[in-house]
Short mmCIF file of C-alpha atoms in Angstrom, two decimals:
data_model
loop_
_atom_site.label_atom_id
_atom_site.label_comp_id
_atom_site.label_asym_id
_atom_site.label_seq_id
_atom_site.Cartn_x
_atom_site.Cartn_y
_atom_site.Cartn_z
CA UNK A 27 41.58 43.25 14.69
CA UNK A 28 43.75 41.95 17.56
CA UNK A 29 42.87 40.96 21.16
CA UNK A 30 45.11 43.57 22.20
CA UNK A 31 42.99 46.67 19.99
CA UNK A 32 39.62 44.99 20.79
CA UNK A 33 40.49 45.39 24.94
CA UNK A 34 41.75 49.18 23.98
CA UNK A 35 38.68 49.49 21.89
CA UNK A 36 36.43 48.45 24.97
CA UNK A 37 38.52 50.53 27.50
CA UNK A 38 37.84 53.72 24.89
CA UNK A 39 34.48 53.05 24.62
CA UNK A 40 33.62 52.48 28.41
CA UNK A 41 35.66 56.13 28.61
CA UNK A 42 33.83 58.08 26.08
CA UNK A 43 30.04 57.08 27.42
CA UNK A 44 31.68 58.38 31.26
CA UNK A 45 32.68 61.61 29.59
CA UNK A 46 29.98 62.51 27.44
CA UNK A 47 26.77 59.96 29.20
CA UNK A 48 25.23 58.77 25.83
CA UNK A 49 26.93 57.54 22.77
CA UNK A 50 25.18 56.06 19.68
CA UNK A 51 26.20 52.55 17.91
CA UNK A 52 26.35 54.80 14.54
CA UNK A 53 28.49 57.18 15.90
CA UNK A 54 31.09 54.57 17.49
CA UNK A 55 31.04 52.11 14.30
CA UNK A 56 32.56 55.53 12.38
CA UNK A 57 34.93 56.30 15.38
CA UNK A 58 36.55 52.71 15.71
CA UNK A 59 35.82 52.19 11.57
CA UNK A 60 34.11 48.30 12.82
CA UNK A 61 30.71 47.07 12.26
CA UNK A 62 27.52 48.12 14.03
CA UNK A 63 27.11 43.97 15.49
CA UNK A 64 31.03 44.53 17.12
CA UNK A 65 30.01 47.22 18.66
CA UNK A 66 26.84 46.03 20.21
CA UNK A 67 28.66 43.24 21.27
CA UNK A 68 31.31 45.45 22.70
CA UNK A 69 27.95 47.25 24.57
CA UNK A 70 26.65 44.03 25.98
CA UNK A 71 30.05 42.80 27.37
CA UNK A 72 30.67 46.25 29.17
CA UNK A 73 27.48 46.28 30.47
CA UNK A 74 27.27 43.07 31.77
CA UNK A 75 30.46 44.26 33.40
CA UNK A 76 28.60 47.06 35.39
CA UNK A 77 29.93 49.41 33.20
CA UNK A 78 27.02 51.16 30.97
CA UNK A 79 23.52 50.32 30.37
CA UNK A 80 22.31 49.66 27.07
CA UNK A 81 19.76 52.03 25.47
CA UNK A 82 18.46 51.73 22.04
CA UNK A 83 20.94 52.85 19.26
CA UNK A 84 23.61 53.07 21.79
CA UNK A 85 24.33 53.42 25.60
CA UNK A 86 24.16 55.83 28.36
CA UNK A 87 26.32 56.07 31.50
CA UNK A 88 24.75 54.76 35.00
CA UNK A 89 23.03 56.84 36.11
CA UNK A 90 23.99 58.54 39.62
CA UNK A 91 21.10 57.00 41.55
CA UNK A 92 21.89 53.16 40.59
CA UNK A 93 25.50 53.98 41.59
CA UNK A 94 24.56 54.63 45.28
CA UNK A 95 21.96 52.31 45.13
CA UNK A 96 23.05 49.48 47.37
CA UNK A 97 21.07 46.73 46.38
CA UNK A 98 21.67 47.51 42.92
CA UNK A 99 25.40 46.77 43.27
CA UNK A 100 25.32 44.01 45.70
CA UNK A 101 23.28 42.36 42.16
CA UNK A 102 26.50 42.99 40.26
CA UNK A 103 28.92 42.22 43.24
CA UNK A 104 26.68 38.80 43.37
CA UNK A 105 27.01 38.33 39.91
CA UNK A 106 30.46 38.54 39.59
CA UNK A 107 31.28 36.32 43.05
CA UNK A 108 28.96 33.30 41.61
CA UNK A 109 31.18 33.53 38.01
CA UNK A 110 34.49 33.48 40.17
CA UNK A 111 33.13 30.54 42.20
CA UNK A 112 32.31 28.57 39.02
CA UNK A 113 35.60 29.13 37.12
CA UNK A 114 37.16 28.15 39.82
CA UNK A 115 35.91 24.31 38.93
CA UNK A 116 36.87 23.95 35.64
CA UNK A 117 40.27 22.74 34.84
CA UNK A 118 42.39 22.58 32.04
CA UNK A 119 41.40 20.53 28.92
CA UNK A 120 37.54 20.63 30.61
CA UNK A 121 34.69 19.94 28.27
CA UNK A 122 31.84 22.01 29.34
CA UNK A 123 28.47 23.72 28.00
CA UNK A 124 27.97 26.99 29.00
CA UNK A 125 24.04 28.42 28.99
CA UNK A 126 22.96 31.60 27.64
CA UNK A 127 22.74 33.98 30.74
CA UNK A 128 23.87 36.61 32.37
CA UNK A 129 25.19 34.93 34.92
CA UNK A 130 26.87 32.40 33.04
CA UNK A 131 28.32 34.69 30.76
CA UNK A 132 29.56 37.09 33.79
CA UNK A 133 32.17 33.67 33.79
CA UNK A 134 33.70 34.14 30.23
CA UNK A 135 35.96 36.76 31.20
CA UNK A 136 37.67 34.09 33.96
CA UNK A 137 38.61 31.76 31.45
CA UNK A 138 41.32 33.18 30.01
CA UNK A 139 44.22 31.07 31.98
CA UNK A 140 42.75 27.86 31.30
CA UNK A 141 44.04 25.89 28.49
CA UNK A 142 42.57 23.59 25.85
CA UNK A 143 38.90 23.94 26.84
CA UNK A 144 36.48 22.43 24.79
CA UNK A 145 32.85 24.66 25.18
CA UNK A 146 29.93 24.26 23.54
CA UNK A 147 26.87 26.96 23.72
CA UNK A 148 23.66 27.97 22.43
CA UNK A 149 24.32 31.86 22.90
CA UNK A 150 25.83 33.95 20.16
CA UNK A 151 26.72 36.44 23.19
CA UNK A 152 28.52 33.88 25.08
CA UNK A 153 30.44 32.64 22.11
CA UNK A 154 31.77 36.25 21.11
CA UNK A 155 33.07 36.50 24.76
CA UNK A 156 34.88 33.32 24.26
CA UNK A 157 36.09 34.65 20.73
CA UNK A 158 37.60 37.32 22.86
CA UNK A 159 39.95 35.35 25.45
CA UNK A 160 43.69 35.25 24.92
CA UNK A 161 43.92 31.20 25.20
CA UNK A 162 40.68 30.93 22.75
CA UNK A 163 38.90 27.05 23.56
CA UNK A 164 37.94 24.97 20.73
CA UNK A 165 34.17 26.47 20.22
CA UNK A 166 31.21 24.38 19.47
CA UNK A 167 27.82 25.76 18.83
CA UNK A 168 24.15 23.82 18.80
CA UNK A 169 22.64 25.35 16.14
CA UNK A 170 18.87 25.19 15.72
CA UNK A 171 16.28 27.63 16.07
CA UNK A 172 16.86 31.11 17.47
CA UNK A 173 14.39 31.98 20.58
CA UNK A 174 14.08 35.91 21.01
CA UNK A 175 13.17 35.16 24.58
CA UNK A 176 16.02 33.50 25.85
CA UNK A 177 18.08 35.19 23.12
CA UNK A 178 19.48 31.15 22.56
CA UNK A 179 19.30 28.68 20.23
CA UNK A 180 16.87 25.65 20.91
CA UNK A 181 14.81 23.09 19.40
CA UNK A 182 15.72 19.17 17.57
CA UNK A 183 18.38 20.45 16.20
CA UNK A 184 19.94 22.28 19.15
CA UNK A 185 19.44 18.75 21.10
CA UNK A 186 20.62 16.30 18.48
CA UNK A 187 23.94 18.33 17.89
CA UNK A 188 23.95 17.85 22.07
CA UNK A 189 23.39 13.92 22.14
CA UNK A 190 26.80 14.03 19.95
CA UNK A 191 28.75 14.88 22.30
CA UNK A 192 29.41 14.19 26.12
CA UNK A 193 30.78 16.62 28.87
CA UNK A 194 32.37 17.45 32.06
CA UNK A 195 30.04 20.00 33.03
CA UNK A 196 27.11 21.85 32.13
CA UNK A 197 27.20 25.25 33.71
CA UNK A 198 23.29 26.75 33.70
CA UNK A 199 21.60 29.85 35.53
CA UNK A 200 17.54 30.01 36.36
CA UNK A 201 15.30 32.52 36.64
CA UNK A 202 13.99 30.89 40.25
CA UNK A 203 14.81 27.70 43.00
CA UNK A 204 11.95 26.41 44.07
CA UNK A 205 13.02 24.54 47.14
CA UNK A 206 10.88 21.47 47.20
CA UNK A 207 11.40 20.87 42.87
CA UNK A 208 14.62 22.05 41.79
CA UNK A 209 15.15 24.72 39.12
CA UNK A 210 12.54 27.24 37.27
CA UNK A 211 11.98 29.56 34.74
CA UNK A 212 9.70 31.70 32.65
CA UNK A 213 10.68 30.65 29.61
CA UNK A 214 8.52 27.37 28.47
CA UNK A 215 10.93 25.92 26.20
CA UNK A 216 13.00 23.62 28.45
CA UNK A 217 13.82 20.37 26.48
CA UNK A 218 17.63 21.99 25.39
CA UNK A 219 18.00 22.34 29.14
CA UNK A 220 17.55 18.79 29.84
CA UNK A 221 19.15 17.62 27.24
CA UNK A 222 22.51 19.30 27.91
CA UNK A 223 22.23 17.93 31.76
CA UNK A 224 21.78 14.31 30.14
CA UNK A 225 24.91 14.96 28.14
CA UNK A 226 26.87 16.09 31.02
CA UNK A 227 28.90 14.18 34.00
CA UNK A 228 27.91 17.71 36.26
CA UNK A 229 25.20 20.01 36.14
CA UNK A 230 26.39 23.21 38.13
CA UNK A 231 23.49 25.85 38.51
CA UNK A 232 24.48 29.37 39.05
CA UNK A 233 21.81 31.54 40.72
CA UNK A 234 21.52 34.47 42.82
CA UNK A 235 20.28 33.73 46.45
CA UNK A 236 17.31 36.23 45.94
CA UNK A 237 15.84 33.81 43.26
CA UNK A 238 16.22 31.16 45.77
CA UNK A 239 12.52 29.92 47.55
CA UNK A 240 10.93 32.05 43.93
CA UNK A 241 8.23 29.59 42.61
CA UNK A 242 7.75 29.54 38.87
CA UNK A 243 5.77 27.57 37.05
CA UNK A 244 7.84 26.20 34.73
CA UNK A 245 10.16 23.06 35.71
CA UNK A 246 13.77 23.28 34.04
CA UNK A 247 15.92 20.53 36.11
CA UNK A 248 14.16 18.57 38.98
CA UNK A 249 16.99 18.28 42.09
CA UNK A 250 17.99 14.70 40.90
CA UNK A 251 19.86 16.18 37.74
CA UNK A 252 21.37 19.04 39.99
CA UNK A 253 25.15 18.21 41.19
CA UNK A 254 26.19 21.50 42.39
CA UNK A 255 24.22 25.30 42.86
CA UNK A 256 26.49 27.83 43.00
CA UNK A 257 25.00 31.09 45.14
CA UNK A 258 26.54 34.15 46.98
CA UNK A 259 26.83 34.48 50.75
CA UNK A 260 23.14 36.00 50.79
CA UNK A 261 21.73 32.73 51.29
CA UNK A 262 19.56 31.89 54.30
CA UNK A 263 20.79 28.59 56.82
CA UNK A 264 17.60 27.17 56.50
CA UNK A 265 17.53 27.38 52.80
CA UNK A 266 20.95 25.88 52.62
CA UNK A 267 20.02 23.22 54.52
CA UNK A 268 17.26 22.02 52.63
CA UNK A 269 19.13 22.26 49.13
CA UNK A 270 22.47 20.07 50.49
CA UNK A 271 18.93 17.82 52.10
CA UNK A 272 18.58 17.31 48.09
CA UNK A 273 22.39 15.82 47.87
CA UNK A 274 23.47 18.45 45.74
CA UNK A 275 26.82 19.90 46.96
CA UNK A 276 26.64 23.78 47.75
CA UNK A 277 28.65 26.74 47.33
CA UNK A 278 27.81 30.00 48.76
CA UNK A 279 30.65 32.41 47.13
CA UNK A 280 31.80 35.33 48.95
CA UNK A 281 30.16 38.92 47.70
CA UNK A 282 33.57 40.24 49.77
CA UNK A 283 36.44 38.77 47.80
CA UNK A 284 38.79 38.29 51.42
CA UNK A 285 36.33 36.34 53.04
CA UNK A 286 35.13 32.78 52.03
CA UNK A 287 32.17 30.58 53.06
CA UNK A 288 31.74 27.17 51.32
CA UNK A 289 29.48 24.83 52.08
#
């Protein structure tokens, strides 16, 4: 199947679950005559685009209450204003790592007008995205041993296929900023993390400002292996201030596309 019919195929899709508000993954793998795994792939990319939520067997349409719920779609505005920031700073011919995420992965879309990209991952999610995109990059995955949690591969193997290679950037999300030791998260397997900053010339973390000042346990990336963080324009002065204190150069994107504020 083409680009072109896997778009349409999306677009119907996205159409049907507004129409009827539920649709089953058995009942669309008969419709569009395609395998149940393309079509929960085609679910997870339209909901990451704000477009369904996932239920399981199928989807179900938002419901009306998370439509007018403000908060709710400032996440997804967020979201979506980080990715655009962080496209924005690759270039043509780049070699980057890209992090399992939903953040990370709200930047696949972007990529289509950039040419000869080299991108490695540990997400099967991220590399069906990039599968997807009309100039299609040279894909490179770690292998290793698949964590439910993270739904990403980690482990020796993941970071031996990484100590390979070398990069121009590592783009990475985290579940929490703690403002004194750099970035967190819940998940306790973080030697793949490290390793793919080692092998990289710039570690950009993307992050929503509400995770910003959350303390988790878990140390991913201590400030000194930060470059850039890559927020929206909900974060606080005084937090600002003490991340550029770190050295690491800031970016607050712009929720409203007309209006930009870079640090």
């Amino acid at each position: 199947m083409t680009k072109r019919n896997t778009q349409q195929r999306r677009h119907a899709i996205a159409a049907l679950v507004q129409e009827r508000g539920e649709v089953s993954v058995e009942e669309l793998t008969q419709r569009f005559a395609t395998s149940e795994v393309t079509i929960r792939k085609d679910l997870a990319l339209l909901e990451t685009g704000g477009l369904l939520l996932r239920r399981y067997g199928g989807a179900v349409s938002l419901p009306s209450e998370m439509m007018a719920e403000p908060d709710l779609v400032q996440v997804s505005k967020r979201k979506q204003a980080i990715a655009r920031a962080a496209a924005e700073r690759i270039r043509d011919h780049n070699r980057v790592i890209i992090d399992s995420g939903t953040t990370t992965s709200a930047m696949i879309p972007l990529l289509g007008n950039k040419r000869g990209l080299v991108v490695m991952t540990n997400s099967l999610n991220v590399a069906g995205q990039l599968r997807e995109l009309e100039n299609e990059p040279i894909l490179l995955m770690t292998g290793g041993t698949w964590d439910p949690h993270s739904e990403s591969f980690q482990g020796q193997v993941a970071e031996q296929v990484l100590r390979s290679y070398d990069f121009d950037q590592l783009f990475i999300g985290a579940d929490g900023i703690d403002l004194a030791r750099g970035t967190t998260t819940f998940n306790e397997l973080v030697g793949l993390s490290r390793v793919m900053a080692e092998v990289a010339r710039e570690v950009i973390v993307m992050v929503e400002s509400e995770k910003i000042g959350r303390r988790i346990p878990n140390l991913e990336l201590p400030w000194e292996r930060v470059h850039t963080l890559v927020t929206d324009d909900g974060l606080s002065e005084e937090a600002g201030k003490q991340i550029q204190a770190k050295g690491v150069t800031l970016i607050c994107a712009p929720t409203n596309q007309d209006s930009s504020r870079r640090k």
